[in-house]
Amino acid sequence: MRVLMLAENDPAGAAGALSRALRRHHGVEARLCTLQTRYNHGWEKDLHLPDLDADGLDELADLFHSCDILHFHMTVDEDTPFGPFLPKDYLAGKTIVHHHHGHHDFRGHPEKYRKKYAERGRSHLLVSTPDLLRLLPNASWQPNLVPIRDPRFLPMEDKPLEPARIVHSPTRKDLKNTQEFLDACDNLERRGLRFELDLIDNAPNDACLARKRRAHVLFDHMQGYYGVSSLEGLSQGLAVIAGLDDWCRSRIVEFTGTEDLPWASAYDQPGLERILAGFISDPATAAQRGRTSRSFMERYWSDEKVSGALAAFYRRILSLD
């Protein structure tokens, strides 16, 4: 099975992580071609068009001709040029997948995409977080993953419990409740609580992961779902805070088969402040929550398991099962 993934940029490194896990664990020849980088975070590249020489372009041409599945991420489709290649010219005999990751245009105008897919007869649709199923009800949820055995995603051993180090790494502060988080931290400082705050802004991915790994508590956001940042923190054995709504929690329970989810849930600034204060005041509780985080990832959200769901999806739409 050969899969060519196509994306403008790799959203939070998610597409690349999926393609690598498919190759590593399931024998799926999945490759990712990207057009640009955003945020300068340095996620690992595969076939990055601006970097391709003649040999690289020949390899991409072979993939366009020989792949079984064209897997479009975010807003790209067959009309998006990839250098000298237009995917529209290679649709014959291919199975088409559209995969959404919460791009602002999709969130703002989901009806545009629903109409387009209906008109083009596209039924193989994926979303990266459960909240997006509300916008694209005919889709399936394909969770993102992190490589939990990669040293960058392992818990840091013998980490001092105090002072508590709290980390937040928003790609876009306006979408991640960053101001409420900072206001909560200011209030905690005024109350005399002792902790260290690490706000990671536009850092390379490896540096970001290293800083998270040194932390004890990670705040993701309070938007009703979780981000890749949550998965990174859970894998690294941190106490992770995110405001998961009932819909998102229910979908996660369906996927994992357990109702014992590791996130500490905060839905507003007072709730966030209360949870942070508890972790700061009781470092042993934060450490135990972190151990629960890591155990959850190992048991329910390994890269092998999550990529296996995508491999099974591919087999199903190719009628191989």
mmCIF file of C-alpha atoms in Angstrom, residues 45-302:
data_model
loop_
_atom_site.group_PDB
_atom_site.id
_atom_site.type_symbol
_atom_site.label_atom_id
_atom_site.label_comp_id
_atom_site.label_asym_id
_atom_site.label_seq_id
_atom_site.Cartn_x
_atom_site.Cartn_y
_atom_site.Cartn_z
ATOM 1 C CA LYS A 45 10.460 17.184 7.043
ATOM 2 C CA ASP A 46 9.968 14.486 4.444
ATOM 3 C CA LEU A 47 9.485 15.695 0.869
ATOM 4 C CA HIS A 48 9.553 19.455 1.406
ATOM 5 C CA LEU A 49 9.073 20.988 -2.026
ATOM 6 C CA PRO A 50 11.384 24.011 -1.613
ATOM 7 C CA ASP A 51 14.225 21.621 -0.686
ATOM 8 C CA LEU A 52 13.788 19.105 -3.506
ATOM 9 C CA ASP A 53 16.481 18.736 -6.146
ATOM 10 C CA ALA A 54 15.995 16.912 -9.459
ATOM 11 C CA ASP A 55 16.200 13.501 -7.778
ATOM 12 C CA GLY A 56 13.656 14.586 -5.189
ATOM 13 C CA LEU A 57 11.260 15.778 -7.872
ATOM 14 C CA ASP A 58 11.673 12.453 -9.682
ATOM 15 C CA GLU A 59 10.806 10.640 -6.444
ATOM 16 C CA LEU A 60 7.727 12.804 -5.994
ATOM 17 C CA ALA A 61 6.682 12.145 -9.594
ATOM 18 C CA ASP A 62 6.946 8.402 -8.990
ATOM 19 C CA LEU A 63 4.767 8.728 -5.887
ATOM 20 C CA PHE A 64 2.108 10.680 -7.778
ATOM 21 C CA HIS A 65 2.006 7.966 -10.428
ATOM 22 C CA SER A 66 2.214 4.888 -8.209
ATOM 23 C CA CYS A 67 0.393 5.725 -4.963
ATOM 24 C CA ASP A 68 -2.874 4.001 -4.095
ATOM 25 C CA ILE A 69 -4.141 6.852 -1.905
ATOM 26 C CA LEU A 70 -3.842 10.631 -2.196
ATOM 27 C CA HIS A 71 -4.293 11.959 1.338
ATOM 28 C CA PHE A 72 -4.951 15.731 1.436
ATOM 29 C CA HIS A 73 -4.344 17.542 4.723
ATOM 30 C CA MET A 74 -6.118 20.744 5.780
ATOM 31 C CA THR A 75 -7.285 22.927 2.894
ATOM 32 C CA VAL A 76 -5.262 21.537 -0.022
ATOM 33 C CA ASP A 77 -6.996 19.517 -2.713
ATOM 34 C CA GLU A 78 -6.426 18.339 -6.280
ATOM 35 C CA ASP A 79 -6.333 21.934 -7.531
ATOM 36 C CA THR A 80 -3.354 22.879 -5.324
ATOM 37 C CA PRO A 81 -0.107 22.879 -7.364
ATOM 38 C CA PHE A 82 2.855 21.042 -5.875
ATOM 39 C CA GLY A 83 5.650 22.521 -7.931
ATOM 40 C CA PRO A 84 5.361 21.096 -11.454
ATOM 41 C CA PHE A 85 2.678 18.635 -10.317
ATOM 42 C CA LEU A 86 -1.072 19.223 -10.172
ATOM 43 C CA PRO A 87 -2.775 16.447 -8.177
ATOM 44 C CA LYS A 88 -5.826 16.696 -10.442
ATOM 45 C CA ASP A 89 -3.722 15.108 -13.198
ATOM 46 C CA TYR A 90 -3.141 11.974 -11.094
ATOM 47 C CA LEU A 91 -6.604 11.154 -9.727
ATOM 48 C CA ALA A 92 -7.324 8.224 -12.055
ATOM 49 C CA GLY A 93 -7.296 4.992 -10.084
ATOM 50 C CA LYS A 94 -6.557 6.756 -6.779
ATOM 51 C CA THR A 95 -8.578 6.717 -3.575
ATOM 52 C CA ILE A 96 -8.914 10.249 -2.175
ATOM 53 C CA VAL A 97 -8.833 11.212 1.517
ATOM 54 C CA HIS A 98 -9.449 14.684 2.971
ATOM 55 C CA HIS A 99 -8.101 15.279 6.492
ATOM 56 C CA HIS A 100 -8.886 18.416 8.525
ATOM 57 C CA HIS A 101 -6.837 19.739 11.433
ATOM 58 C CA GLY A 102 -8.799 22.803 12.553
ATOM 59 C CA HIS A 103 -7.578 25.372 10.020
ATOM 60 C CA HIS A 104 -9.335 28.696 10.641
ATOM 61 C CA ASP A 105 -11.005 28.676 7.203
ATOM 62 C CA PHE A 106 -12.465 25.235 7.845
ATOM 63 C CA ARG A 107 -13.662 26.214 11.317
ATOM 64 C CA GLY A 108 -15.181 29.420 9.955
ATOM 65 C CA HIS A 109 -16.769 27.986 6.805
ATOM 66 C CA PRO A 110 -17.340 24.253 7.241
ATOM 67 C CA GLU A 111 -20.343 24.342 4.916
ATOM 68 C CA LYS A 112 -18.001 25.261 2.036
ATOM 69 C CA TYR A 113 -16.070 22.041 2.529
ATOM 70 C CA ARG A 114 -19.151 19.893 3.092
ATOM 71 C CA LYS A 115 -20.584 21.203 -0.181
ATOM 72 C CA LYS A 116 -17.333 20.657 -2.080
ATOM 73 C CA TYR A 117 -16.970 17.067 -0.914
ATOM 74 C CA ALA A 118 -20.612 16.299 -1.695
ATOM 75 C CA GLU A 119 -20.273 17.744 -5.206
ATOM 76 C CA ARG A 120 -17.066 15.791 -5.843
ATOM 77 C CA GLY A 121 -18.370 12.561 -4.355
ATOM 78 C CA ARG A 122 -15.744 12.453 -1.610
ATOM 79 C CA SER A 123 -16.719 10.259 1.317
ATOM 80 C CA HIS A 124 -13.341 9.353 2.844
ATOM 81 C CA LEU A 125 -13.041 12.197 5.351
ATOM 82 C CA LEU A 126 -10.956 12.482 8.528
ATOM 83 C CA VAL A 127 -10.634 15.030 11.331
ATOM 84 C CA SER A 128 -7.826 15.304 13.870
ATOM 85 C CA THR A 129 -9.843 16.186 17.008
ATOM 86 C CA PRO A 130 -13.350 15.126 18.069
ATOM 87 C CA ASP A 131 -14.759 18.671 18.113
ATOM 88 C CA LEU A 132 -14.311 18.845 14.324
ATOM 89 C CA LEU A 133 -16.820 16.033 13.861
ATOM 90 C CA ARG A 134 -19.486 18.619 14.609
ATOM 91 C CA LEU A 135 -18.342 20.552 11.530
ATOM 92 C CA LEU A 136 -17.903 17.519 9.283
ATOM 93 C CA PRO A 137 -20.378 14.905 10.567
ATOM 94 C CA ASN A 138 -19.617 12.393 7.799
ATOM 95 C CA ALA A 139 -15.950 12.226 8.817
ATOM 96 C CA SER A 140 -14.111 9.774 11.031
ATOM 97 C CA TRP A 141 -11.882 10.901 13.877
ATOM 98 C CA GLN A 142 -8.216 9.979 13.401
ATOM 99 C CA PRO A 143 -6.315 10.962 16.550
ATOM 100 C CA ASN A 144 -2.920 12.611 16.298
ATOM 101 C CA LEU A 145 0.031 10.873 17.894
ATOM 102 C CA VAL A 146 3.464 11.395 19.368
ATOM 103 C CA PRO A 147 6.267 8.782 19.263
ATOM 104 C CA ILE A 148 6.146 7.871 22.938
ATOM 105 C CA ARG A 149 9.435 5.909 22.922
ATOM 106 C CA ASP A 150 11.433 8.734 21.354
ATOM 107 C CA PRO A 151 13.765 10.106 24.086
ATOM 108 C CA ARG A 152 12.297 13.592 23.624
ATOM 109 C CA PHE A 153 8.899 12.260 24.724
ATOM 110 C CA LEU A 154 10.040 10.212 27.723
ATOM 111 C CA PRO A 155 9.599 11.440 31.304
ATOM 112 C CA MET A 156 12.650 13.089 32.847
ATOM 113 C CA GLU A 157 13.902 10.974 35.719
ATOM 114 C CA ASP A 158 14.953 12.424 39.104
ATOM 115 C CA LYS A 159 13.344 15.786 38.422
ATOM 116 C CA PRO A 160 13.136 17.953 41.569
ATOM 117 C CA LEU A 161 9.517 18.271 42.669
ATOM 118 C CA GLU A 162 9.844 21.887 43.753
ATOM 119 C CA PRO A 163 9.479 24.580 42.746
ATOM 120 C CA ALA A 164 6.686 23.596 40.392
ATOM 121 C CA ARG A 165 7.486 24.461 36.785
ATOM 122 C CA ILE A 166 4.386 25.275 34.726
ATOM 123 C CA VAL A 167 4.637 25.343 30.932
ATOM 124 C CA HIS A 168 2.399 26.633 28.134
ATOM 125 C CA SER A 169 3.321 26.608 24.435
ATOM 126 C CA PRO A 170 0.617 28.323 22.379
ATOM 127 C CA THR A 171 1.016 28.409 18.616
ATOM 128 C CA ARG A 172 -1.624 31.144 18.588
ATOM 129 C CA LYS A 173 -2.243 32.861 21.919
ATOM 130 C CA ASP A 174 -5.681 34.107 20.857
ATOM 131 C CA LEU A 175 -6.896 30.516 20.434
ATOM 132 C CA LYS A 176 -5.267 28.923 23.483
ATOM 133 C CA ASN A 177 -6.628 30.917 26.463
ATOM 134 C CA THR A 178 -3.160 32.313 27.037
ATOM 135 C CA GLN A 179 -4.325 35.536 28.652
ATOM 136 C CA GLU A 180 -6.535 33.688 31.144
ATOM 137 C CA PHE A 181 -3.600 31.439 31.939
ATOM 138 C CA LEU A 182 -1.269 34.390 32.553
ATOM 139 C CA ASP A 183 -3.902 36.158 34.661
ATOM 140 C CA ALA A 184 -4.315 33.010 36.764
ATOM 141 C CA CYS A 185 -0.557 32.802 37.270
ATOM 142 C CA ASP A 186 -0.435 36.476 38.288
ATOM 143 C CA ASN A 187 -3.119 35.853 40.902
ATOM 144 C CA LEU A 188 -1.233 32.853 42.247
ATOM 145 C CA GLU A 189 1.923 34.924 42.597
ATOM 146 C CA ARG A 190 -0.007 37.597 44.492
ATOM 147 C CA ARG A 191 -1.158 34.868 46.875
ATOM 148 C CA GLY A 192 2.484 34.075 47.564
ATOM 149 C CA LEU A 193 2.629 30.716 45.806
ATOM 150 C CA ARG A 194 6.102 29.818 44.587
ATOM 151 C CA PHE A 195 6.462 28.369 41.087
ATOM 152 C CA GLU A 196 8.303 28.859 37.801
ATOM 153 C CA LEU A 197 6.450 29.848 34.642
ATOM 154 C CA ASP A 198 7.756 28.871 31.200
ATOM 155 C CA LEU A 199 5.786 30.457 28.345
ATOM 156 C CA ILE A 200 7.224 28.959 25.148
ATOM 157 C CA ASP A 201 6.758 31.265 22.181
ATOM 158 C CA ASN A 202 7.951 30.458 18.645
ATOM 159 C CA ALA A 203 10.705 28.084 19.731
ATOM 160 C CA PRO A 204 12.135 25.274 17.577
ATOM 161 C CA ASN A 205 10.345 22.004 18.213
ATOM 162 C CA ASP A 206 13.290 20.227 19.848
ATOM 163 C CA ALA A 207 13.880 23.150 22.223
ATOM 164 C CA CYS A 208 10.168 23.306 22.998
ATOM 165 C CA LEU A 209 10.072 19.597 23.854
ATOM 166 C CA ALA A 210 13.173 19.871 26.043
ATOM 167 C CA ARG A 211 11.644 22.736 28.020
ATOM 168 C CA LYS A 212 8.360 20.883 28.442
ATOM 169 C CA ARG A 213 10.184 17.799 29.645
ATOM 170 C CA ARG A 214 11.720 19.798 32.510
ATOM 171 C CA ALA A 215 8.285 20.978 33.628
ATOM 172 C CA HIS A 216 5.819 19.422 36.072
ATOM 173 C CA VAL A 217 2.529 20.881 34.810
ATOM 174 C CA LEU A 218 1.418 21.726 31.254
ATOM 175 C CA PHE A 219 -1.537 23.936 30.368
ATOM 176 C CA ASP A 220 -2.929 23.221 26.898
ATOM 177 C CA HIS A 221 -6.115 25.319 26.508
ATOM 178 C CA MET A 222 -9.799 25.458 27.474
ATOM 179 C CA GLN A 223 -11.387 25.214 24.025
ATOM 180 C CA GLY A 224 -13.283 21.967 24.639
ATOM 181 C CA TYR A 225 -10.762 19.638 23.034
ATOM 182 C CA TYR A 226 -7.039 18.864 23.304
ATOM 183 C CA GLY A 227 -4.021 19.733 21.184
ATOM 184 C CA VAL A 228 -0.802 17.972 20.237
ATOM 185 C CA SER A 229 0.731 19.860 23.159
ATOM 186 C CA SER A 230 -1.452 17.757 25.477
ATOM 187 C CA LEU A 231 -0.167 14.536 23.939
ATOM 188 C CA GLU A 232 3.432 15.703 24.276
ATOM 189 C CA GLY A 233 2.946 16.524 27.942
ATOM 190 C CA LEU A 234 1.110 13.301 28.717
ATOM 191 C CA SER A 235 3.868 11.260 27.084
ATOM 192 C CA GLN A 236 6.525 13.180 29.030
ATOM 193 C CA GLY A 237 4.762 12.385 32.287
ATOM 194 C CA LEU A 238 3.433 15.848 33.104
ATOM 195 C CA ALA A 239 0.202 16.822 34.814
ATOM 196 C CA VAL A 240 -1.768 18.169 31.828
ATOM 197 C CA ILE A 241 -4.641 20.651 32.029
ATOM 198 C CA ALA A 242 -7.193 21.015 29.221
ATOM 199 C CA GLY A 243 -10.874 21.904 29.202
ATOM 200 C CA LEU A 244 -12.299 18.823 27.510
ATOM 201 C CA ASP A 245 -16.039 19.081 26.961
ATOM 202 C CA ASP A 246 -18.415 16.129 27.313
ATOM 203 C CA TRP A 247 -18.474 15.483 23.559
ATOM 204 C CA CYS A 248 -14.698 15.254 23.334
ATOM 205 C CA ARG A 249 -14.427 13.107 26.450
ATOM 206 C CA SER A 250 -17.040 10.692 25.092
ATOM 207 C CA ARG A 251 -15.193 10.277 21.789
ATOM 208 C CA ILE A 252 -11.908 9.653 23.619
ATOM 209 C CA VAL A 253 -13.578 7.029 25.805
ATOM 210 C CA GLU A 254 -14.879 5.315 22.659
ATOM 211 C CA PHE A 255 -11.412 5.291 21.096
ATOM 212 C CA THR A 256 -9.444 4.181 24.160
ATOM 213 C CA GLY A 257 -12.009 1.978 25.864
ATOM 214 C CA THR A 258 -11.405 3.611 29.251
ATOM 215 C CA GLU A 259 -13.263 6.325 31.131
ATOM 216 C CA ASP A 260 -10.210 7.043 33.279
ATOM 217 C CA LEU A 261 -8.787 9.966 31.294
ATOM 218 C CA PRO A 262 -5.647 11.713 32.560
ATOM 219 C CA TRP A 263 -6.440 15.353 31.809
ATOM 220 C CA ALA A 264 -7.189 17.764 34.653
ATOM 221 C CA SER A 265 -10.166 19.708 33.347
ATOM 222 C CA ALA A 266 -10.438 23.491 33.655
ATOM 223 C CA TYR A 267 -13.170 25.455 31.891
ATOM 224 C CA ASP A 268 -12.619 29.023 33.102
ATOM 225 C CA GLN A 269 -9.964 31.127 34.773
ATOM 226 C CA PRO A 270 -11.100 30.481 38.368
ATOM 227 C CA GLY A 271 -11.148 26.747 37.729
ATOM 228 C CA LEU A 272 -7.717 26.891 36.105
ATOM 229 C CA GLU A 273 -6.349 28.906 39.008
ATOM 230 C CA ARG A 274 -7.727 26.376 41.498
ATOM 231 C CA ILE A 275 -6.137 23.414 39.691
ATOM 232 C CA LEU A 276 -2.790 25.159 39.327
ATOM 233 C CA ALA A 277 -2.792 26.102 43.005
ATOM 234 C CA GLY A 278 -3.423 22.481 43.934
ATOM 235 C CA PHE A 279 -0.498 21.208 41.874
ATOM 236 C CA ILE A 280 1.815 23.947 43.163
ATOM 237 C CA SER A 281 0.886 23.354 46.794
ATOM 238 C CA ASP A 282 1.034 19.561 46.575
ATOM 239 C CA PRO A 283 3.913 18.523 44.293
ATOM 240 C CA ALA A 284 3.399 14.844 45.120
ATOM 241 C CA THR A 285 -0.089 15.015 43.617
ATOM 242 C CA ALA A 286 1.280 16.646 40.469
ATOM 243 C CA ALA A 287 3.940 13.922 40.219
ATOM 244 C CA GLN A 288 1.348 11.162 40.615
ATOM 245 C CA ARG A 289 -0.826 12.786 37.950
ATOM 246 C CA GLY A 290 2.234 12.793 35.688
ATOM 247 C CA ARG A 291 2.796 9.074 36.217
ATOM 248 C CA THR A 292 -0.847 8.501 35.331
ATOM 249 C CA SER A 293 -0.332 10.566 32.176
ATOM 250 C CA ARG A 294 2.545 8.425 30.988
ATOM 251 C CA SER A 295 0.775 5.174 31.822
ATOM 252 C CA PHE A 296 -2.275 6.303 29.841
ATOM 253 C CA MET A 297 -0.173 7.028 26.758
ATOM 254 C CA GLU A 298 1.637 3.703 26.956
ATOM 255 C CA ARG A 299 -1.568 1.727 27.346
ATOM 256 C CA TYR A 300 -4.054 3.604 25.183
ATOM 257 C CA TRP A 301 -2.360 6.143 22.908
ATOM 258 C CA SER A 302 0.892 4.670 21.644
#
